[in-house]
Coordinates of C-alpha atoms and ligand atoms in Angstrom, one line a residue:
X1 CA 44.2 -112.9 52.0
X2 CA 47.8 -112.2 50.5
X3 CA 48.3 -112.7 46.6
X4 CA 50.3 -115.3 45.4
X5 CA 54.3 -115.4 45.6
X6 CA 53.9 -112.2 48.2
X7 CA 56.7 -113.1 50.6
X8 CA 56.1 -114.7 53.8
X9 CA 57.3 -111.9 56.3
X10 CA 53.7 -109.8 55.5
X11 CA 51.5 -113.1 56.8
X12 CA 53.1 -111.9 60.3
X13 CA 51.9 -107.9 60.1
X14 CA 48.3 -107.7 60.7
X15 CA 46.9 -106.7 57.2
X16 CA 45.0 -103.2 58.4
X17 CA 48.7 -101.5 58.7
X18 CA 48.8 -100.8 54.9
X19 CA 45.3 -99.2 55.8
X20 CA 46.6 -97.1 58.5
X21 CA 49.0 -96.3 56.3
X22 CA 47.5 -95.2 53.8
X23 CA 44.8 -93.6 55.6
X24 CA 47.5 -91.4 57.5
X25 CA 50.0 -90.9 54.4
X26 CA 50.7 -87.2 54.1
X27 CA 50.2 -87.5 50.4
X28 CA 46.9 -87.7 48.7
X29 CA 46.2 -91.3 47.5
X30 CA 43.5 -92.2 45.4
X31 CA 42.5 -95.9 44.1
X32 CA 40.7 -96.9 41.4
X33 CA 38.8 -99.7 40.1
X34 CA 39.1 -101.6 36.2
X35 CA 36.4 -99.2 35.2
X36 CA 38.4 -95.8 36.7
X37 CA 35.6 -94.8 38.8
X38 CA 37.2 -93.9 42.5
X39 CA 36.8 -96.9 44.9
X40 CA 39.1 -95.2 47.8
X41 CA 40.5 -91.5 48.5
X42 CA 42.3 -90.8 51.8
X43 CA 42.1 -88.0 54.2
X44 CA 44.7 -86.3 52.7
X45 CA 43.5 -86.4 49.2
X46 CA 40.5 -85.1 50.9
X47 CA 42.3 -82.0 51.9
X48 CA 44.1 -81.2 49.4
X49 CA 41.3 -81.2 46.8
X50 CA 38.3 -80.7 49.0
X51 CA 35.9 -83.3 48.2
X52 CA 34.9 -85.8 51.1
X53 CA 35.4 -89.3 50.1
X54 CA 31.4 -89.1 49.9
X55 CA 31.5 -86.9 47.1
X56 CA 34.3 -88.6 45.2
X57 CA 33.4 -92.1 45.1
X58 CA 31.9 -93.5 42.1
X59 CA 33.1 -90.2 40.0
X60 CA 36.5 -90.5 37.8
X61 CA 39.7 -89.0 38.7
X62 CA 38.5 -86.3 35.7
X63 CA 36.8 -84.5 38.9
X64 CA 40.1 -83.0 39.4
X65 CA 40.8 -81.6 35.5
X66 CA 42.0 -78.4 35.3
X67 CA 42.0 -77.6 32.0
X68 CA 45.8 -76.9 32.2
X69 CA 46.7 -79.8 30.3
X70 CA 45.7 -81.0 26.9
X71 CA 43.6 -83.8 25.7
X72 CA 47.0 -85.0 24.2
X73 CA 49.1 -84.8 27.8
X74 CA 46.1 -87.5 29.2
X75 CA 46.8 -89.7 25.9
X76 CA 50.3 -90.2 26.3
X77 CA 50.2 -90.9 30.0
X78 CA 47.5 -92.8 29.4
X79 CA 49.6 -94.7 26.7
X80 CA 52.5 -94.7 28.9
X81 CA 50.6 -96.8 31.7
X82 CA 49.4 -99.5 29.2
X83 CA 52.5 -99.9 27.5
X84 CA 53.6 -103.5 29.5
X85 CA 57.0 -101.9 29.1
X86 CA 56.7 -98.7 30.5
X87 CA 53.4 -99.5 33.2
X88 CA 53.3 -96.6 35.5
X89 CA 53.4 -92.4 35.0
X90 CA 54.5 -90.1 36.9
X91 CA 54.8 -86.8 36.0
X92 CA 53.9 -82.9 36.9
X93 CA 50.2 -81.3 36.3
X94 CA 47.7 -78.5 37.8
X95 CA 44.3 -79.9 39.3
X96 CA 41.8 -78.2 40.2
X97 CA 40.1 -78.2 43.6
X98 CA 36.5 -77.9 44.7
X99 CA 36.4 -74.6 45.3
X100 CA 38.0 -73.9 42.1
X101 CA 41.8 -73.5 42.9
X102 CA 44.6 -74.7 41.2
X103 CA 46.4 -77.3 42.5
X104 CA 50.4 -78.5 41.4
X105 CA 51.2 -81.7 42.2
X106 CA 53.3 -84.4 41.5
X107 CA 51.4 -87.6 40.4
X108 CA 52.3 -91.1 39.7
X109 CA 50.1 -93.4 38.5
X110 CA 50.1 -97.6 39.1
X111 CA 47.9 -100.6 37.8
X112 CA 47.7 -102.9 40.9
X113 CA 46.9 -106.4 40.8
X114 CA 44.1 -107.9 43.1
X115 CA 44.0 -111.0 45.3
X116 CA 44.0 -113.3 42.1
X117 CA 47.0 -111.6 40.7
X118 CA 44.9 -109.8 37.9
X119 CA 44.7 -106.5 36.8
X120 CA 41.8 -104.3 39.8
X121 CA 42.4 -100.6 39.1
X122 CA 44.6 -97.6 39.5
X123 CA 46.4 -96.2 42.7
X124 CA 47.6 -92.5 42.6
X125 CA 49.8 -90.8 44.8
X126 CA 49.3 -86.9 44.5
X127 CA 52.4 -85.1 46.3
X128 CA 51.2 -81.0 46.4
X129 CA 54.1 -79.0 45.2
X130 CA 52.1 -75.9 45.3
X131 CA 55.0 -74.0 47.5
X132 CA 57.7 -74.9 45.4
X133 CA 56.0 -73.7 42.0
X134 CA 55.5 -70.7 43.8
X135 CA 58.5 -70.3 44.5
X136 CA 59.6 -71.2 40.7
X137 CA 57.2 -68.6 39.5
X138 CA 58.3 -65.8 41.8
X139 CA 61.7 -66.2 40.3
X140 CA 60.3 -66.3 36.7
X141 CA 58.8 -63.2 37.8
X142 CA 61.5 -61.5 38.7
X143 CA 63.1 -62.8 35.4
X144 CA 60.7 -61.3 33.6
X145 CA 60.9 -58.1 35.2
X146 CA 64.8 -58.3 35.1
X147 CA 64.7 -58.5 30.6
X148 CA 62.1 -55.9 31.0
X149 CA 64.0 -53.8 32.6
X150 CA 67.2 -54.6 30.4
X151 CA 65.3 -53.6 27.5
X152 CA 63.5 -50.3 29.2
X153 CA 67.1 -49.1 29.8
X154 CA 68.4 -49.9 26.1
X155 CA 65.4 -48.1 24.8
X156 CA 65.5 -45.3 27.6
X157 CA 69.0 -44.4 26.1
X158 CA 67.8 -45.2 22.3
X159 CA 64.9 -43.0 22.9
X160 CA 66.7 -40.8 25.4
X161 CA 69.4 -39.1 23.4
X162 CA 66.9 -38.0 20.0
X163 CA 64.7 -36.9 22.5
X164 CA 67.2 -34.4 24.2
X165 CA 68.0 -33.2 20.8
X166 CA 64.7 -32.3 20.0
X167 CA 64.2 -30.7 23.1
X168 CA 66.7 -28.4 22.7
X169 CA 65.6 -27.7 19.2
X170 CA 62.3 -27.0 20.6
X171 CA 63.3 -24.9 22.9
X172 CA 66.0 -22.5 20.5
X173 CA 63.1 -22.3 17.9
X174 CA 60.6 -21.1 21.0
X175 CA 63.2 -18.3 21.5
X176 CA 63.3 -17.2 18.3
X177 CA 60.0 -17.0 17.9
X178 CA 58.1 -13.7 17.1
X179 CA 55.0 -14.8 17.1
X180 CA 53.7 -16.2 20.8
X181 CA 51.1 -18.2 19.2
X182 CA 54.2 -20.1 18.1
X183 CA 56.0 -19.7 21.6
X184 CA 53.4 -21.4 23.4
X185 CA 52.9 -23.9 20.7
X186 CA 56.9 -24.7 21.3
X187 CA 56.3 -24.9 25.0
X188 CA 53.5 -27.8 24.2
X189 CA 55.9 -29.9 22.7
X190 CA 58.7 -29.3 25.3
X191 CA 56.3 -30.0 28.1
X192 CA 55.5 -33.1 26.3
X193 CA 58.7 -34.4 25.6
X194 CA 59.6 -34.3 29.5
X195 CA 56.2 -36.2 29.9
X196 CA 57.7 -38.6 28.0
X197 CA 61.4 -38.7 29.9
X198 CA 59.7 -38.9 32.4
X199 CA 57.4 -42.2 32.1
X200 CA 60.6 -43.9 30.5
X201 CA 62.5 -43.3 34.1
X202 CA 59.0 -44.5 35.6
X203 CA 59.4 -48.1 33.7
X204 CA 63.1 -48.5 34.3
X205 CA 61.9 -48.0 38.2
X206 CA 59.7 -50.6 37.9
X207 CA 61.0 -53.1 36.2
X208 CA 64.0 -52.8 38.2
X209 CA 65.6 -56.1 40.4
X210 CA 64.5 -55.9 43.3
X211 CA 67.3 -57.4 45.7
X212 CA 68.0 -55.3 48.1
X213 CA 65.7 -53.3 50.4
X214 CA 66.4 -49.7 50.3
X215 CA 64.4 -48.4 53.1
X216 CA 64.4 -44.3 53.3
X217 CA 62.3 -41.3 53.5
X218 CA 59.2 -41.8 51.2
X219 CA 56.7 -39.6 50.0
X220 CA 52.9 -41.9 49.3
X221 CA 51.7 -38.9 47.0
X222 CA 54.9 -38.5 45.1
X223 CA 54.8 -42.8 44.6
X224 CA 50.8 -42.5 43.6
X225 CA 51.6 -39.9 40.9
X226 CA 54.3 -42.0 39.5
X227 CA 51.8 -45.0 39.3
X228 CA 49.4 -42.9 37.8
X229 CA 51.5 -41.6 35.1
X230 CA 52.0 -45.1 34.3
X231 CA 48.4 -46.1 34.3
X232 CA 46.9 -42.8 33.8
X233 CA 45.8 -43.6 30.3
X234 CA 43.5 -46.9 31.4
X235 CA 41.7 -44.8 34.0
X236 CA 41.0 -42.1 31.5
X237 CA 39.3 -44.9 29.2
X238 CA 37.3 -45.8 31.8
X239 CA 35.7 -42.8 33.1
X240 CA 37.1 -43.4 36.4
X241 CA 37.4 -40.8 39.0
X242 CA 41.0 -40.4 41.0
X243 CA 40.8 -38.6 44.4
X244 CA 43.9 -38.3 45.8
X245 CA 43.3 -37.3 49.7
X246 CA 47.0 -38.1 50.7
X247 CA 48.9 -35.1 52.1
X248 CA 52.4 -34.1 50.1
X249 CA 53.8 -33.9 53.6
X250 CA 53.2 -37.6 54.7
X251 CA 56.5 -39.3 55.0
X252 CA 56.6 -43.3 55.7
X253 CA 59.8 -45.7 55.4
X254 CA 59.9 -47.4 52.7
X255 CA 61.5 -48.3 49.7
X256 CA 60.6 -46.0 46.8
X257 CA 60.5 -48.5 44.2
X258 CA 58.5 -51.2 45.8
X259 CA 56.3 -49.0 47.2
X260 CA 55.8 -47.8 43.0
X261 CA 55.4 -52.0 42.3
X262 CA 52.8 -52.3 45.3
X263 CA 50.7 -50.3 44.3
X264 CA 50.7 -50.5 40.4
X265 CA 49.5 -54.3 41.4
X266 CA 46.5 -52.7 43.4
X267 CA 45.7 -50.1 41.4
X268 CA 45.5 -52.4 37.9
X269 CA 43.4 -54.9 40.1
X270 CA 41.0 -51.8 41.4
X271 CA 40.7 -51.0 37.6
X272 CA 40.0 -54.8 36.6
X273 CA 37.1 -54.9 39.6
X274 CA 35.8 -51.7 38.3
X275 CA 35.4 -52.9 35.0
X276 CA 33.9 -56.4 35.9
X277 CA 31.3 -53.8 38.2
X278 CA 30.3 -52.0 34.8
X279 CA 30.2 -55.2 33.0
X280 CA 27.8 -56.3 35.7
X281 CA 25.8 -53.2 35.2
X282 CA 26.7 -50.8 37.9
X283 CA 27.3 -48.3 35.8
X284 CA 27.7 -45.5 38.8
X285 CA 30.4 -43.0 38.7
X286 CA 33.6 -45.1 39.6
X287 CA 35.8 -43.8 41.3
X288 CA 39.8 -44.8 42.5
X289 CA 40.7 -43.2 46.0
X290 CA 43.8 -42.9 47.9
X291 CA 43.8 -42.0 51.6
X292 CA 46.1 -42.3 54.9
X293 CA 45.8 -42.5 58.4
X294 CA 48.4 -42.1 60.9
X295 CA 47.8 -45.1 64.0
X296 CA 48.3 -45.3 67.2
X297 CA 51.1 -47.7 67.0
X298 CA 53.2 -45.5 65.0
X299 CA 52.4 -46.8 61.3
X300 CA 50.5 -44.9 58.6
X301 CA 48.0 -46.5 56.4
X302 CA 47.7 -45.9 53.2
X303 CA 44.3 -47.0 51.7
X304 CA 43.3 -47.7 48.3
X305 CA 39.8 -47.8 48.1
X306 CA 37.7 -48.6 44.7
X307 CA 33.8 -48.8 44.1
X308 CA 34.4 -52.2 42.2
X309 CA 32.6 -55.2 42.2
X310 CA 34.6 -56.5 46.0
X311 CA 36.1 -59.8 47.0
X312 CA 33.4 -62.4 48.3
X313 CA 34.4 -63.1 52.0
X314 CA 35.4 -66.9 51.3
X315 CA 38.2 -65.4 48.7
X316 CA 40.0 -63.5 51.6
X317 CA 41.7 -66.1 52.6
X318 CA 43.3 -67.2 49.6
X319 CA 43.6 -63.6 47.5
X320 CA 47.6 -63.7 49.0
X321 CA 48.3 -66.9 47.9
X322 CA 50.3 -67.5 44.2
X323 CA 48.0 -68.4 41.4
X324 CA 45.0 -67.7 43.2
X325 CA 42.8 -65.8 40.4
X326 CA 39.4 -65.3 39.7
X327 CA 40.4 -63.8 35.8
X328 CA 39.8 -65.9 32.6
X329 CA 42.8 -67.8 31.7
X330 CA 45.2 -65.3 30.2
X331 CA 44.2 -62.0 32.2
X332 CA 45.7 -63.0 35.0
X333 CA 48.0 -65.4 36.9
X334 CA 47.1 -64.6 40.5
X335 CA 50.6 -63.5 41.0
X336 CA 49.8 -59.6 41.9
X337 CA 48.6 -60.0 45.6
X338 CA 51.4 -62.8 46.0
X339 CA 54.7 -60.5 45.4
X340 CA 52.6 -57.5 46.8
X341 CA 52.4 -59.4 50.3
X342 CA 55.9 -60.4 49.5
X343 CA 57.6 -56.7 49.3
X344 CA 55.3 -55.3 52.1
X345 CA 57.0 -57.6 54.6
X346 CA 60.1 -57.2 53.3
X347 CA 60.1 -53.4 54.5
X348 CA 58.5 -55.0 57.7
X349 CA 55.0 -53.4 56.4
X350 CA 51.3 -55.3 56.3
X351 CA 48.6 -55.4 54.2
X352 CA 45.0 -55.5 55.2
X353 CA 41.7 -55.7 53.1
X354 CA 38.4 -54.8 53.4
X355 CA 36.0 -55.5 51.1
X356 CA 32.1 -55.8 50.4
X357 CA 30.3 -57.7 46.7
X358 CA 28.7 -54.9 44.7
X359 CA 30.2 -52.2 47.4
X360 CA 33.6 -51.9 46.4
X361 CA 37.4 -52.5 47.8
X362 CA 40.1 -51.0 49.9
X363 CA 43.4 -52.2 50.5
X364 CA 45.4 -50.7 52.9
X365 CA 50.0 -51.4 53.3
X366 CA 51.1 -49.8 56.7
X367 CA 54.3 -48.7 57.0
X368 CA 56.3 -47.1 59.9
X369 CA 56.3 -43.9 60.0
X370 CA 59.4 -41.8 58.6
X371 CA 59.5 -39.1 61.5
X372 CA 58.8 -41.4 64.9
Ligands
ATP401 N1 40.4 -54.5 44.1 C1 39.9 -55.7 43.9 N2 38.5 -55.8 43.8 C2 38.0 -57.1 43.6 N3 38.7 -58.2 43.5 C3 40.0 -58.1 43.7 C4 40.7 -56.9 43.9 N4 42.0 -57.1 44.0 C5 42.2 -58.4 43.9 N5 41.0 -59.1 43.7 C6 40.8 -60.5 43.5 O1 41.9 -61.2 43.9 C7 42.4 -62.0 42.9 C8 43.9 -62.1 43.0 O2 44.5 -60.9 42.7 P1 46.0 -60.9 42.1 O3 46.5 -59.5 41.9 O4 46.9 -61.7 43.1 O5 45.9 -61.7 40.8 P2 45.2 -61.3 39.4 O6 45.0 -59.9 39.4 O7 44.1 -62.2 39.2 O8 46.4 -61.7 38.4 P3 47.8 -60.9 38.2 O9 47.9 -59.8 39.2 O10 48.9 -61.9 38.4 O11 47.7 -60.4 36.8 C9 41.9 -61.4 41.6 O12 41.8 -62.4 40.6 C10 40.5 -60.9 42.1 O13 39.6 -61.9 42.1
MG402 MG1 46.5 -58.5 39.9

């Protein structure tokens, strides 16, 4: 039965098109009835949040909250949909799915009107703009990292020039010393000083834009002792082990300062699993370990292996993807493994993971070789 006043030209479409419709839409449509319980999802809706229509109907849209919004976000589209004036929302929020991932989309909300022209319920259409936030973010990202690295060099200069100057008093005073208690005490604070130089040329590197691929003769050791001079002080705090098996004389093409932002990302998230395993009371002797292998096809691995807590298999799947995160809200924003993948492929590398729950981790970027 049509509603009243509908025009004529629908009484000649058979009325299970708008079913089909909907059934096949592309984006997720969900319908409600006066009381807001779920009368209808389609298949799409189904996909994108992972509940089957079984486990949906009856429930409230709230099945979806993220926790990304405020109480006060739902009251003003709420207020938004009952104002006569206004009557619909449509707007941008995060849901989350069943298995626990965050989903963007873009949502508008209607009140439709039943066969007696009164008010029945509410019909959402959920458009997933997952790929373009990503997008968004990665730029954001790479904002970020471009003001960091603005500042890094205004401070590397600020900090550079007193710093040569008191290096080269240093090192007049070490020469006039008599005593070589005193000498060696002088050489202390000059070796310390070009500590310091050098972790401020370490966080201009990695904070640099990255735009253009640079792809030369790498060393992995030389790129794992500039990461650990960054991060060096963390995995002291945590009585971690470092066991660096990687040969000086391994060469692989690469760039050098991706390569230094690859695997920063996977050696803060080997420290973050390590802790979570001595939370969880494996309190072992951790250890971080760094290997290669040269394959047959020409590329060298080069492994990062960690005795943290591991990835349950279901993750690996989506531990690539942007905002995918098992941290609290705040630790992390899933973006590590996301622009990891990213660079590896842009110096035509790839990235593999292994991983076992309670075992520990390795990931592993191959890259071409430098001499073949
Ligand atoms: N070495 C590892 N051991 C165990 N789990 C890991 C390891 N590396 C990554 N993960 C899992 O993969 C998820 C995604 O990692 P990713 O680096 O992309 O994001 P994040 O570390 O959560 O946040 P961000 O890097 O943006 O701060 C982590 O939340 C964690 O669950
Ligand atoms: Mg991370």
């Amino acid at each position: 039965m049509l509603r009243k006043g509908m025009p004529t030209q629908f009484a000649d479409i058979p009325h299970t098109i708008f079913y089909h419709c909907v059934e096949d839409s592309n984006d997720a449509i969900m319908i409600t009835n006066t009381a807001g319980l779920l009368v209808y999802v389609n298949a799409a809706w189904s996909k994108i949040y992972g509940y089957s229509s079984a486990e949906a109907l009856g429930k409230t849209p709230r099945l979806l909250h993220s926790g990304y919004q405020a109480d006060d976000f739902y009251k003003e589209m709420w207020s938004q949909i009952r104002d006569p004036k206004v009557g619909y929302w449509k707007g941008e929020l995060v849901n989350r799915a069943k298995d626990g991932s965050l989903v963007p989309v873009l949502l508008s909300i209607t009140p439709y009107r039943g066969d007696d022209g009164g008010f029945s319920g509410f019909m959402g259409i959920a458009v997933d703009i997952s790929y373009r936030r990503e997008l968004e973010a990665k730029v954001a990202h790479q904002d970020r990292l471009a003001s960091v690295g603005l500042l890094a060099s205004g401070l590397a200069h600020e900090i550079g020039t007193p710093l040569g100057v008191i290096r080269g008093r240093a090192e007049f005073l070490a020469m006039r010393a008599k005593e070589p208690k005193i000498r060696t005490e002088m050489e202390i604070v000059t070796a310390e000083i070009d500590r310091i130089s050098k972790l401020i040329r370490s966080l201009l590197r990695v904070s640099r834009d990255f735009t253009d691929v640079q792809l030369a003769e790498v060393s992995p050791r030389a790129v794992i002792d500039e990461v650990l001079g960054l991060v060096g002080q963390n995995l002291r705090e945590d009585l971690v082990e470092i066991r660096n098996a990687i040969s000086s004389e391994v060469r692989v093409r690469a760039d050098f300062d991706r390569l230094v932002q690859i695997l920063l990302n996977l050696v803060i998230n080997a420290i973050h699993a390590i802790r979570k395993a001595t939370k969880d009371g494996r309190v072992d002797r951790h250890f971080l370990e760094f290997t290669s292998e040269v394959r047959r096809d020409g590329f060298i691995e080069i492994r990062v292996t960690d005795t943290g807590c591991g990835i349950p298999e279901e993750n690996f799947k989506k531990l690539f993807q942007a905002f995918f995160t098992t941290k609290d809200v705040g630790e992390g924003t899933g973006l590590g493994l996301a622009i990891v993948s990213q660079l590896v492929h842009e110096m035509q590398g790839q990235i593999l993971v292994r991983s076992k729950v309670g075992e520990g981790t390795t990931f592993s970027i191959a890259l071409p070789n430098f001499s073949v």
